[in-house]
Structure formats: C-alpha cells, structure tokens
C-alpha cells in the first residue's frame, strides 16, 4: 500500500457567511465530503474536471498521483511554473500546462479552456524571504485576481492558505483567533482568502496549513517536505541550525482522511474573523 503525504499541521477551514449559527454544508464542503466518503468506500463520484494550480510542488504532486489513482476517469488539468521535468513525469495522468499567474490573459484562457468543476489552488510564492524581496510580484502571484474572475459559475474552489495569516504574538492560537499577518506572504494569502470568500461565498473553502510532511514526491521536485530536508542533512553529516521558538499542534491525516466537518459555524469575513476549524 502506497503511503500518501501526511500533515502534522493545524489545518483550518475559513467559511464566509453571516452570524446565523449552524448552517447546511456549502456546495464546496458537500463536494469534498462526497469525494472523501466515496474514496473511503472504494467508490467514485461522477466524473469531474479538476484544475490544480501549483501542481509541480510537493503537495500538488502527491495530490495528482492520488486523484489519478483513486478516480481514474476524472479529467485532471495541472498548471505548473518552471519545473522542466514535470510534464515528463506526470503527462501520462494529467494535462500539464505551464502557467505564469502574473499573466492575466493566460490565466483566463486556461480556465476558459479547461472549464473546471473544481479548482484546487495550491500555487504561491511561499517563501517569506522571497516575498519580502519582491512584494509586488509576490502579491501579483499570490492574489491573482484573474483566476477568481474566470472561475465558472458552477465550480467549487479550494484554496491552500497558510498559518502565517497570524502574527505569532499570541500563541497558542484558538479556532477564533483573529488574522493579523506581519509579512508580505501572510498578507497576500489573507488578501486572496477575503477576495475568494467575497466572490464565491457558497462555493469556496480556505485551508490554513502549517507544516505538511510526508514521503518523497512521486516525480522530480525542487523541494521536498521538512522530512526530506532533515534526511538530506543527516545523510550528508551537515551541521544545521533549527528554530526552537515555534510549536505546532500535531494532527495526523492522510489525503484519504481529509474531509470537512458536517457543519461549520459561519461568520462574516467583513466584520469578524472567519471561522477556523481543524482539518
């Protein structure tokens, strides 16, 4: 049995809406629940077209491999950046399209051609240091307005955000902690969260991730998870400095086990912090 990536992160769901207490699942939540339930029972939901951005990254590669194996009749479109080996490694299981998220016309054209039922948006400039060096490009990539504008009316949208939307000054954070990013990376991700929940209030889910750990990627990848970094340093006998002032609440999950709760509290994205729930 092949092992899928696991996360020791405190993942969160951010759902918009009004302060009306418990509500029924949104289409995006219901779709994720159906997919997870069907996979757990060895069944496949109806054929879907899925667009995955950031597909050549660590999580993207594992996700494509899992979807292709679990739902072989689904149509997968994988948008990736500059990893030259990606199409060679994954071209047999998905349509691979090189995409610059700062090219609005190219983004619009791709979404119009693919006509996705589901968008899994993983792409980002995720290095805080790189974002600080070029904040204009970081915001252009991480906020990407043309992507939201081009999403079909029926599609569900799942966005991978970050725990860096928090300021790091009030740990440990609770599910209702307010977002207050202190760096460009966190600011740009929170900006997209707000734009997404405003544009697709009933068809979107935001997942705030922390550390995503697991086995090596199925294809060649520029950067593995923290486990691969540690293994490489240990193998090379290289002395390495690590941080000692960060703690995460571990939650072991495989891709098969990721399913949203049946009901979530809703809160107004404009007037109060969005709901966060472990995922």
Tab-separated table of C-alpha atoms in Angstrom:
chain	number	residue	atom	x	y	z
A	1	UNK	CA	0.000	0.000	0.000
A	2	UNK	CA	1.470	3.290	-1.077
A	3	UNK	CA	1.815	5.902	1.637
A	4	UNK	CA	0.308	9.296	0.983
A	5	UNK	CA	1.594	12.562	2.443
A	6	UNK	CA	0.547	13.340	5.959
A	7	UNK	CA	0.371	16.661	7.688
A	8	UNK	CA	1.294	17.473	11.254
A	9	UNK	CA	-0.332	20.838	10.729
A	10	UNK	CA	-3.171	22.638	12.381
A	11	UNK	CA	-5.276	22.958	9.251
A	12	UNK	CA	-8.241	25.271	9.225
A	13	UNK	CA	-11.376	25.921	7.228
A	14	UNK	CA	-12.437	29.505	6.653
A	15	UNK	CA	-16.020	29.870	5.562
A	16	UNK	CA	-17.817	33.166	4.952
A	17	UNK	CA	-21.430	33.990	5.614
A	18	UNK	CA	-23.423	35.716	8.339
A	19	UNK	CA	-23.676	35.159	12.063
A	20	UNK	CA	-26.594	32.787	11.838
A	21	UNK	CA	-25.209	29.876	13.818
A	22	UNK	CA	-25.115	26.410	12.303
A	23	UNK	CA	-25.967	26.073	8.642
A	24	UNK	CA	-26.130	23.458	5.924
A	25	UNK	CA	-22.989	22.488	4.046
A	26	UNK	CA	-21.966	24.744	1.182
A	27	UNK	CA	-21.551	23.111	-2.246
A	28	UNK	CA	-17.768	23.153	-1.801
A	29	UNK	CA	-17.964	21.470	1.595
A	30	UNK	CA	-20.532	18.960	0.376
A	31	UNK	CA	-18.388	18.107	-2.645
A	32	UNK	CA	-15.320	17.452	-0.504
A	33	UNK	CA	-17.397	15.312	1.842
A	34	UNK	CA	-18.777	13.250	-1.056
A	35	UNK	CA	-15.315	12.723	-2.541
A	36	UNK	CA	-13.826	11.633	0.790
A	37	UNK	CA	-16.765	9.371	1.576
A	38	UNK	CA	-16.687	7.737	-1.847
A	39	UNK	CA	-12.937	7.181	-1.690
A	40	UNK	CA	-13.248	5.600	1.750
A	41	UNK	CA	-15.814	3.125	0.374
A	42	UNK	CA	-13.885	2.397	-2.802
A	43	UNK	CA	-16.429	4.222	-4.955
A	44	UNK	CA	-16.035	7.049	-7.442
A	45	UNK	CA	-18.353	10.063	-7.596
A	46	UNK	CA	-19.436	11.326	-11.035
A	47	UNK	CA	-16.680	12.266	-13.451
A	48	UNK	CA	-15.283	15.723	-12.830
A	49	UNK	CA	-12.826	18.112	-14.419
A	50	UNK	CA	-10.321	19.364	-11.861
A	51	UNK	CA	-7.854	22.221	-12.306
A	52	UNK	CA	-4.866	22.090	-9.956
A	53	UNK	CA	-2.522	25.065	-9.728
A	54	UNK	CA	0.928	24.729	-8.213
A	55	UNK	CA	0.791	21.141	-9.418
A	56	UNK	CA	4.553	20.627	-9.592
A	57	UNK	CA	5.067	21.347	-5.888
A	58	UNK	CA	5.259	18.856	-3.051
A	59	UNK	CA	1.563	18.739	-2.205
A	60	UNK	CA	0.490	19.125	-5.834
A	61	UNK	CA	2.405	16.057	-6.986
A	62	UNK	CA	1.026	13.866	-4.231
A	63	UNK	CA	-2.482	15.164	-4.878
A	64	UNK	CA	-2.325	14.452	-8.618
A	65	UNK	CA	-0.990	10.943	-8.025
A	66	UNK	CA	-3.761	10.261	-5.505
A	67	UNK	CA	-6.574	11.614	-7.696
A	68	UNK	CA	-5.328	9.797	-10.793
A	69	UNK	CA	-5.154	6.521	-8.900
A	70	UNK	CA	-8.419	6.895	-6.966
A	71	UNK	CA	-10.588	8.487	-9.674
A	72	UNK	CA	-9.060	7.338	-12.987
A	73	UNK	CA	-11.941	8.697	-15.105
A	74	UNK	CA	-11.609	12.250	-13.814
A	75	UNK	CA	-10.054	14.825	-16.123
A	76	UNK	CA	-7.072	16.472	-14.427
A	77	UNK	CA	-5.513	19.703	-15.655
A	78	UNK	CA	-2.264	20.559	-13.903
A	79	UNK	CA	-0.923	24.123	-14.066
A	80	UNK	CA	2.714	24.444	-13.052
A	81	UNK	CA	5.504	27.009	-13.063
A	82	UNK	CA	9.031	26.418	-14.260
A	83	UNK	CA	9.819	22.805	-13.325
A	84	UNK	CA	11.026	21.412	-16.654
A	85	UNK	CA	10.653	17.754	-15.650
A	86	UNK	CA	7.024	17.990	-14.508
A	87	UNK	CA	5.321	17.284	-17.836
A	88	UNK	CA	7.597	14.305	-18.438
A	89	UNK	CA	6.821	12.852	-15.009
A	90	UNK	CA	3.037	13.458	-14.997
A	91	UNK	CA	1.985	13.834	-18.632
A	92	UNK	CA	0.556	10.311	-18.675
A	93	UNK	CA	-2.040	11.039	-15.962
A	94	UNK	CA	-2.984	14.692	-16.488
A	95	UNK	CA	-2.869	17.567	-18.936
A	96	UNK	CA	0.194	19.613	-17.971
A	97	UNK	CA	0.136	23.334	-18.742
A	98	UNK	CA	2.929	25.748	-17.877
A	99	UNK	CA	1.374	28.911	-16.447
A	100	UNK	CA	2.564	32.296	-15.209
A	101	UNK	CA	-0.007	33.523	-12.696
A	102	UNK	CA	1.023	37.134	-13.371
A	103	UNK	CA	-0.169	36.753	-16.979
A	104	UNK	CA	-3.863	37.527	-16.590
A	105	UNK	CA	-4.726	36.713	-20.206
A	106	UNK	CA	-3.069	33.296	-19.950
A	107	UNK	CA	-4.866	32.524	-16.677
A	108	UNK	CA	-8.232	33.484	-18.141
A	109	UNK	CA	-7.605	31.477	-21.308
A	110	UNK	CA	-6.622	28.352	-19.370
A	111	UNK	CA	-9.664	28.402	-17.082
A	112	UNK	CA	-11.950	29.076	-20.053
A	113	UNK	CA	-10.482	26.125	-21.939
A	114	UNK	CA	-10.474	23.665	-19.027
A	115	UNK	CA	-13.935	24.629	-17.698
A	116	UNK	CA	-13.216	23.073	-14.289
A	117	UNK	CA	-15.840	21.705	-11.943
A	118	UNK	CA	-13.311	22.048	-9.125
A	119	UNK	CA	-10.304	24.340	-8.716
A	120	UNK	CA	-7.602	23.281	-6.243
A	121	UNK	CA	-5.447	26.390	-5.895
A	122	UNK	CA	-2.072	25.472	-4.391
A	123	UNK	CA	0.194	27.828	-6.341
A	124	UNK	CA	2.011	30.596	-4.496
A	125	UNK	CA	5.326	32.245	-3.863
A	126	UNK	CA	5.556	30.618	-0.452
A	127	UNK	CA	8.990	31.746	0.740
A	128	UNK	CA	8.538	34.668	3.148
A	129	UNK	CA	12.054	35.906	2.329
A	130	UNK	CA	11.370	35.917	-1.429
A	131	UNK	CA	8.070	37.722	-0.852
A	132	UNK	CA	9.818	40.414	1.183
A	133	UNK	CA	12.451	40.935	-1.530
A	134	UNK	CA	9.829	41.426	-4.266
A	135	UNK	CA	6.477	42.255	-2.681
A	136	UNK	CA	4.911	43.439	-5.934
A	137	UNK	CA	5.497	40.102	-7.658
A	138	UNK	CA	4.510	38.170	-4.528
A	139	UNK	CA	1.151	39.940	-4.428
A	140	UNK	CA	0.630	39.533	-8.175
A	141	UNK	CA	1.149	35.763	-7.894
A	142	UNK	CA	-0.488	35.106	-4.544
A	143	UNK	CA	-3.543	37.325	-5.037
A	144	UNK	CA	-4.093	36.623	-8.772
A	145	UNK	CA	-7.440	38.410	-9.430
A	146	UNK	CA	-7.886	36.946	-12.962
A	147	UNK	CA	-8.183	33.428	-11.531
A	148	UNK	CA	-11.256	34.248	-9.471
A	149	UNK	CA	-12.818	36.241	-12.282
A	150	UNK	CA	-12.526	33.316	-14.693
A	151	UNK	CA	-13.922	30.529	-12.474
A	152	UNK	CA	-17.122	29.006	-13.963
A	153	UNK	CA	-20.381	29.742	-12.188
A	154	UNK	CA	-20.885	26.104	-11.146
A	155	UNK	CA	-17.344	25.376	-9.921
A	156	UNK	CA	-16.163	24.759	-6.356
A	157	UNK	CA	-12.907	26.379	-5.255
A	158	UNK	CA	-10.464	25.018	-2.645
A	159	UNK	CA	-7.631	27.342	-1.615
A	160	UNK	CA	-4.473	26.369	0.272
A	161	UNK	CA	-3.659	29.246	2.605
A	162	UNK	CA	-1.178	29.468	5.491
A	163	UNK	CA	-0.853	29.842	9.247
A	164	UNK	CA	1.197	32.979	8.553
A	165	UNK	CA	-2.012	34.962	8.424
A	166	UNK	CA	-1.466	35.117	12.216
A	167	UNK	CA	1.018	37.472	13.904
A	168	UNK	CA	2.808	34.915	16.093
A	169	UNK	CA	2.428	37.043	19.220
A	170	UNK	CA	-0.497	35.325	20.927
A	171	UNK	CA	0.253	31.626	20.745
A	172	UNK	CA	-1.254	29.173	21.142
A	173	UNK	CA	-3.941	30.203	18.687
A	174	UNK	CA	-7.524	29.106	19.028
A	175	UNK	CA	-10.010	28.471	16.254
A	176	UNK	CA	-11.382	32.009	16.641
A	177	UNK	CA	-8.068	33.898	16.698
A	178	UNK	CA	-8.052	36.996	14.501
A	179	UNK	CA	-5.841	37.082	11.424
A	180	UNK	CA	-3.097	39.724	11.604
A	181	UNK	CA	-0.248	38.881	9.195
A	182	UNK	CA	3.074	40.626	9.733
A	183	UNK	CA	4.816	39.715	6.476
A	184	UNK	CA	4.051	40.079	2.778
A	185	UNK	CA	3.449	36.359	2.337
A	186	UNK	CA	0.770	36.205	5.029
A	187	UNK	CA	-0.775	39.479	3.863
A	188	UNK	CA	-1.050	38.286	0.270
A	189	UNK	CA	-2.622	34.958	1.269
A	190	UNK	CA	-5.145	36.642	3.548
A	191	UNK	CA	-5.991	39.061	0.751
A	192	UNK	CA	-6.828	36.151	-1.539
A	193	UNK	CA	-8.883	34.473	1.211
A	194	UNK	CA	-11.019	37.580	1.516
A	195	UNK	CA	-11.381	38.027	-2.232
A	196	UNK	CA	-12.334	34.360	-2.617
A	197	UNK	CA	-14.957	34.349	0.112
A	198	UNK	CA	-16.439	37.567	-1.273
A	199	UNK	CA	-16.535	36.266	-4.853
A	200	UNK	CA	-17.640	32.680	-4.157
A	201	UNK	CA	-19.345	32.777	-0.753
A	202	UNK	CA	-21.097	29.403	-1.054
A	203	UNK	CA	-18.634	27.538	-3.278
A	204	UNK	CA	-15.257	28.028	-1.602
A	205	UNK	CA	-13.121	26.589	1.179
A	206	UNK	CA	-9.866	28.055	2.536
A	207	UNK	CA	-7.419	25.700	4.251
A	208	UNK	CA	-4.822	27.307	6.502
A	209	UNK	CA	-1.909	24.903	6.656
A	210	UNK	CA	1.213	24.885	8.777
A	211	UNK	CA	3.714	22.048	8.287
A	212	UNK	CA	2.938	19.494	5.570
A	213	UNK	CA	5.099	16.415	5.950
A	214	UNK	CA	5.331	13.086	4.190
A	215	UNK	CA	7.309	10.783	1.881
A	216	UNK	CA	9.241	11.899	-1.211
A	217	UNK	CA	7.213	13.114	-4.175
A	218	UNK	CA	6.252	10.642	-6.937
A	219	UNK	CA	8.045	12.804	-9.507
A	220	UNK	CA	11.068	15.044	-9.512
A	221	UNK	CA	10.550	18.109	-7.330
A	222	UNK	CA	12.568	21.180	-6.454
A	223	UNK	CA	11.738	20.991	-2.775
A	224	UNK	CA	10.512	18.136	-0.603
A	225	UNK	CA	8.945	18.381	2.817
A	226	UNK	CA	10.831	19.158	6.031
A	227	UNK	CA	11.381	15.420	6.491
A	228	UNK	CA	13.346	15.186	3.245
A	229	UNK	CA	15.397	18.230	4.227
A	230	UNK	CA	16.306	16.625	7.560
A	231	UNK	CA	17.130	13.304	5.909
A	232	UNK	CA	19.433	15.000	3.397
A	233	UNK	CA	21.263	16.944	6.089
A	234	UNK	CA	21.670	13.858	8.254
A	235	UNK	CA	22.917	11.781	5.323
A	236	UNK	CA	25.478	14.432	4.467
A	237	UNK	CA	26.524	14.859	8.100
A	238	UNK	CA	25.941	18.603	7.799
A	239	UNK	CA	25.569	20.671	10.950
A	240	UNK	CA	22.243	22.514	10.798
A	241	UNK	CA	20.588	25.189	12.910
A	242	UNK	CA	16.863	24.780	13.601
A	243	UNK	CA	14.314	27.109	15.129
A	244	UNK	CA	13.362	26.473	18.732
A	245	UNK	CA	10.580	29.001	19.276
A	246	UNK	CA	7.751	27.526	17.185
A	247	UNK	CA	5.296	24.818	18.182
A	248	UNK	CA	2.555	23.143	16.140
A	249	UNK	CA	-0.395	21.107	17.339
A	250	UNK	CA	0.127	17.777	15.528
A	251	UNK	CA	-2.808	16.225	13.692
A	252	UNK	CA	-2.002	13.128	11.670
A	253	UNK	CA	-4.001	12.999	8.432
A	254	UNK	CA	-3.607	11.270	5.092
A	255	UNK	CA	-5.150	12.580	1.903
A	256	UNK	CA	-7.792	9.861	2.176
A	257	UNK	CA	-8.849	11.106	5.604
A	258	UNK	CA	-9.212	14.796	4.723
A	259	UNK	CA	-12.913	15.542	4.941
A	260	UNK	CA	-14.593	18.682	6.255
A	261	UNK	CA	-16.912	18.548	9.262
A	262	UNK	CA	-20.618	18.171	8.530
A	263	UNK	CA	-21.482	21.570	9.892
A	264	UNK	CA	-19.489	24.728	10.498
A	265	UNK	CA	-20.255	27.944	12.258
A	266	UNK	CA	-20.389	30.799	9.780
A	267	UNK	CA	-19.033	34.279	10.386
A	268	UNK	CA	-18.827	37.488	8.434
A	269	UNK	CA	-15.499	37.866	6.643
A	270	UNK	CA	-16.007	41.641	6.535
A	271	UNK	CA	-16.831	42.301	10.170
A	272	UNK	CA	-15.292	39.487	12.199
A	273	UNK	CA	-12.598	36.820	11.924
A	274	UNK	CA	-13.549	33.823	9.755
A	275	UNK	CA	-14.250	30.501	11.395
A	276	UNK	CA	-11.290	28.195	11.681
A	277	UNK	CA	-11.720	24.502	12.198
A	278	UNK	CA	-9.059	21.748	12.319
A	279	UNK	CA	-8.896	19.870	9.039
